[in-house]
């Protein structure tokens, strides 16, 4: 049985003081919550948030990670540095990284393999643009992002991978995939994983949905058989909007 996994991606929001405040609110509100929880503050607040959530049921995540351990990579943050801060999960291939910062599948795969080598849980994001969906290519894109993102990842390492299906047209737009549409891609992604790693591994892997998930649509999305949680952006920025999703 897969455990429901709700993650909050704070993106480029929150000063340190604001991040501490939100993290404190979540620690209180999610104490005893029955799902698995993760929050990914900006790099600048990781240290501060780590102190607040240490020893609680909320894991610390980072929104990105470098594809190298050290060296001349101005502006990048190494997996070793993240580990040092207590980060346990890294989000890789978020659509904003793919589309705004032109990260391609090869770079994303390099990050995935390095992060897994260092023992992180990886949330690999996949998802089609509106143009791709309208051209009937949603499955093709999600299938190829899954295969290329996981290239070279062993069956054992797959235990550390979560996939997040985030249709690009639904992120931050207020448009959500219908539960049935999302379920279709989730089921297809599970079949893709089965093709790569076998049926047992596919049954085990957590596939989150992301894209304008809110308190009022979370229950219907999470009720789908292949939707195992959510990666939440906008609604993860306040206790009042995030906690109801976490407690669904
Ligand atoms: C995200 O950033 O991963 C996301 C799903 O954002 P939002 O919930 O705001 O659509």
Coordinates of C-alpha atoms and ligand atoms in Angstrom, one line a residue:
X1 CA 0.0 0.0 0.0
X2 CA 1.5 3.3 -1.1
X3 CA 1.5 6.1 1.6
X4 CA 0.0 9.4 0.5
X5 CA 2.8 12.0 0.2
X6 CA 2.1 15.7 0.3
X7 CA 5.0 18.1 -0.5
X8 CA 5.1 21.9 -0.5
X9 CA 7.3 23.7 -3.0
X10 CA 7.8 27.3 -1.8
X11 CA 9.6 28.4 -4.9
X12 CA 11.2 31.8 -4.7
X13 CA 9.1 33.0 -1.8
X14 CA 9.7 33.7 1.9
X15 CA 12.4 35.5 3.8
X16 CA 14.1 33.6 6.6
X17 CA 11.7 35.1 9.2
X18 CA 8.7 34.3 7.1
X19 CA 10.0 30.8 6.4
X20 CA 10.5 30.1 10.1
X21 CA 7.0 31.3 10.8
X22 CA 5.4 29.1 8.2
X23 CA 7.4 26.1 9.2
X24 CA 6.5 26.5 12.9
X25 CA 2.8 26.7 11.9
X26 CA 3.1 23.5 9.9
X27 CA 4.9 21.6 12.7
X28 CA 2.0 22.4 15.0
X29 CA -0.8 21.8 12.5
X30 CA 0.6 18.6 11.0
X31 CA 1.6 16.9 14.2
X32 CA -0.1 13.5 14.1
X33 CA -1.1 13.9 10.4
X34 CA -1.5 10.5 8.8
X35 CA 0.3 11.2 5.5
X36 CA 3.9 11.8 4.6
X37 CA 5.0 15.5 4.4
X38 CA 7.8 17.5 2.9
X39 CA 8.5 21.2 2.5
X40 CA 11.0 22.7 0.1
X41 CA 11.9 26.3 1.1
X42 CA 14.3 28.4 -0.9
X43 CA 18.0 27.6 -0.4
X44 CA 18.5 30.7 1.7
X45 CA 16.0 29.4 4.4
X46 CA 17.0 25.7 4.4
X47 CA 19.2 26.1 7.5
X48 CA 16.6 28.0 9.5
X49 CA 13.7 25.7 8.5
X50 CA 15.9 22.6 9.3
X51 CA 16.1 23.7 12.9
X52 CA 12.4 24.2 13.1
X53 CA 11.3 20.8 11.6
X54 CA 14.1 18.6 13.0
X55 CA 12.6 15.6 14.8
X56 CA 9.1 16.2 13.4
X57 CA 7.1 14.4 10.8
X58 CA 8.0 16.9 8.1
X59 CA 11.0 16.3 5.9
X60 CA 13.2 18.9 4.5
X61 CA 13.5 19.3 0.7
X62 CA 15.4 21.4 -1.7
X63 CA 13.9 22.8 -5.0
X64 CA 16.9 21.9 -7.1
X65 CA 20.5 20.6 -6.9
X66 CA 23.6 20.8 -8.9
X67 CA 24.8 18.1 -11.2
X68 CA 28.3 18.2 -9.8
X69 CA 29.7 17.8 -6.3
X70 CA 32.0 20.8 -6.3
X71 CA 34.0 23.1 -8.4
X72 CA 33.6 26.1 -10.8
X73 CA 29.8 26.2 -10.9
X74 CA 28.9 29.7 -10.0
X75 CA 25.4 30.0 -8.4
X76 CA 24.9 26.2 -8.1
X77 CA 24.3 24.3 -4.8
X78 CA 26.0 20.9 -4.4
X79 CA 24.3 17.8 -3.0
X80 CA 27.0 17.7 -0.4
X81 CA 26.0 21.2 0.8
X82 CA 22.4 20.2 0.9
X83 CA 23.2 17.1 2.9
X84 CA 25.1 19.2 5.3
X85 CA 22.0 21.3 5.9
X86 CA 19.8 18.2 6.7
X87 CA 18.0 18.1 3.3
X88 CA 16.7 14.7 2.5
X89 CA 14.7 15.2 -0.6
X90 CA 15.5 17.1 -3.8
X91 CA 13.0 18.2 -6.5
X92 CA 14.5 17.7 -9.9
X93 CA 13.2 18.7 -13.4
X94 CA 10.4 21.1 -12.1
X95 CA 8.7 22.6 -15.1
X96 CA 10.1 26.0 -14.2
X97 CA 13.6 24.6 -14.4
X98 CA 12.8 22.9 -17.7
X99 CA 11.1 25.8 -19.4
X100 CA 12.4 29.0 -17.8
X101 CA 15.9 27.8 -17.3
X102 CA 16.1 25.4 -20.2
X103 CA 17.2 22.3 -18.2
X104 CA 17.0 19.4 -20.6
X105 CA 16.5 15.7 -20.0
X106 CA 20.2 14.9 -20.0
X107 CA 21.0 17.4 -17.3
X108 CA 18.0 16.4 -15.3
X109 CA 19.2 12.7 -15.5
X110 CA 22.7 13.7 -14.4
X111 CA 21.2 15.4 -11.3
X112 CA 18.9 12.5 -10.6
X113 CA 21.8 10.0 -10.6
X114 CA 24.1 12.2 -8.5
X115 CA 21.4 12.9 -6.0
X116 CA 20.5 9.2 -5.7
X117 CA 24.2 8.3 -5.3
X118 CA 24.3 10.7 -2.3
X119 CA 21.2 9.0 -0.8
X120 CA 18.6 11.7 -1.4
X121 CA 15.0 11.0 -2.2
X122 CA 14.4 12.5 -5.6
X123 CA 11.1 13.9 -6.8
X124 CA 11.4 13.8 -10.6
X125 CA 8.9 16.1 -12.2
X126 CA 7.4 15.4 -15.6
X127 CA 4.6 17.0 -17.5
X128 CA 3.4 18.3 -20.9
X129 CA 2.8 21.8 -22.1
X130 CA -0.6 22.9 -23.3
X131 CA 0.6 22.8 -26.9
X132 CA 1.8 19.3 -26.4
X133 CA -1.5 18.2 -24.8
X134 CA -3.6 19.8 -27.5
X135 CA -1.4 17.9 -30.1
X136 CA -2.3 14.7 -28.4
X137 CA 1.3 14.2 -27.1
X138 CA 0.8 14.2 -23.3
X139 CA 1.6 10.5 -23.0
X140 CA 4.5 10.6 -25.4
X141 CA 6.1 13.6 -23.5
X142 CA 5.5 12.1 -20.0
X143 CA 6.8 8.7 -21.1
X144 CA 10.0 10.2 -22.6
X145 CA 10.7 12.5 -19.6
X146 CA 10.2 9.5 -17.3
X147 CA 12.5 7.2 -19.4
X148 CA 15.2 9.8 -19.9
X149 CA 15.1 11.1 -16.4
X150 CA 15.6 7.6 -15.0
X151 CA 18.2 6.4 -17.5
X152 CA 20.9 4.6 -15.7
X153 CA 19.0 4.4 -12.4
X154 CA 19.1 0.9 -11.0
X155 CA 16.1 -1.0 -9.6
X156 CA 17.5 -0.6 -6.0
X157 CA 17.9 3.2 -6.5
X158 CA 14.3 3.5 -7.8
X159 CA 13.2 3.0 -4.1
X160 CA 14.5 6.6 -3.6
X161 CA 12.5 8.0 -6.5
X162 CA 9.1 9.7 -6.5
X163 CA 7.6 11.0 -9.7
X164 CA 5.5 14.2 -9.8
X165 CA 3.2 14.6 -12.8
X166 CA 2.7 18.3 -13.2
X167 CA 1.0 19.4 -16.4
X168 CA 2.8 22.6 -17.2
X169 CA -0.5 24.3 -18.2
X170 CA -1.9 23.7 -14.7
X171 CA 1.0 25.0 -12.7
X172 CA 0.2 28.3 -11.0
X173 CA -2.6 29.0 -13.4
X174 CA -5.6 28.0 -11.4
X175 CA -6.4 25.4 -14.0
X176 CA -6.3 21.8 -12.7
X177 CA -6.4 18.6 -14.7
X178 CA -9.6 16.8 -14.1
X179 CA -9.1 13.9 -11.7
X180 CA -9.8 11.5 -14.6
X181 CA -7.3 13.2 -17.0
X182 CA -4.6 13.2 -14.2
X183 CA -5.4 9.6 -13.4
X184 CA -4.9 8.7 -17.1
X185 CA -1.4 10.0 -17.1
X186 CA -0.6 8.6 -13.7
X187 CA -1.7 5.1 -14.8
X188 CA 0.3 5.5 -18.0
X189 CA 3.4 6.6 -16.0
X190 CA 3.1 3.5 -13.8
X191 CA 2.9 1.4 -16.9
X192 CA 6.1 3.1 -18.2
X193 CA 7.9 2.4 -14.9
X194 CA 6.7 -1.2 -15.1
X195 CA 8.2 -1.5 -18.6
X196 CA 11.5 -0.3 -17.2
X197 CA 11.7 -1.9 -13.7
X198 CA 8.9 -4.5 -13.5
X199 CA 5.4 -4.6 -12.1
X200 CA 6.3 -4.8 -8.4
X201 CA 8.5 -1.6 -8.6
X202 CA 5.7 0.2 -10.5
X203 CA 3.2 -0.7 -7.9
X204 CA 5.5 0.7 -5.2
X205 CA 6.5 4.0 -6.7
X206 CA 4.7 7.1 -5.5
X207 CA 3.4 9.3 -8.2
X208 CA 2.3 12.8 -7.0
X209 CA 0.1 15.2 -8.9
X210 CA 1.0 18.9 -9.1
X211 CA -0.8 21.8 -10.7
X212 CA -3.1 24.1 -8.8
X213 CA -4.0 21.5 -6.2
X214 CA -6.1 23.2 -3.5
X215 CA -8.2 22.2 -0.5
X216 CA -11.3 22.1 -2.7
X217 CA -9.9 19.8 -5.4
X218 CA -7.4 17.7 -3.4
X219 CA -9.9 15.0 -2.2
X220 CA -11.1 14.2 -5.7
X221 CA -7.6 14.0 -7.1
X222 CA -6.2 12.0 -4.2
X223 CA -9.1 9.6 -4.5
X224 CA -7.8 8.4 -7.9
X225 CA -6.1 5.0 -7.7
X226 CA -2.8 6.1 -9.2
X227 CA -2.5 9.5 -7.6
X228 CA -0.5 9.0 -4.4
X229 CA -0.1 12.6 -3.2
X230 CA 0.6 16.1 -4.3
X231 CA 3.4 18.5 -5.1
X232 CA 1.9 21.9 -4.1
X233 CA 3.1 25.3 -5.1
X234 CA 0.9 28.3 -4.4
X235 CA -1.3 26.7 -1.8
X236 CA 1.8 25.6 0.1
X237 CA 2.6 29.2 1.1
X238 CA 0.3 29.5 4.0
X239 CA -0.8 27.3 6.9
X240 CA -4.4 28.0 6.1
X241 CA -4.2 26.7 2.5
X242 CA -1.6 23.9 2.9
X243 CA -2.8 22.2 6.0
X244 CA -6.3 21.2 4.7
X245 CA -4.6 19.5 1.7
X246 CA -2.2 17.7 4.1
X247 CA -5.1 16.5 6.3
X248 CA -7.3 15.2 3.4
Ligands
LIG1 C1 4.4 23.4 -8.4 O1 5.1 24.4 -8.4 O2 5.0 22.3 -8.4 C2 3.0 23.6 -8.5 C3 2.3 22.5 -8.7 O3 2.5 24.9 -8.3 P1 1.0 25.3 -8.1 O4 0.4 24.4 -7.0 O5 1.0 26.7 -7.7 O6 0.3 25.1 -9.4

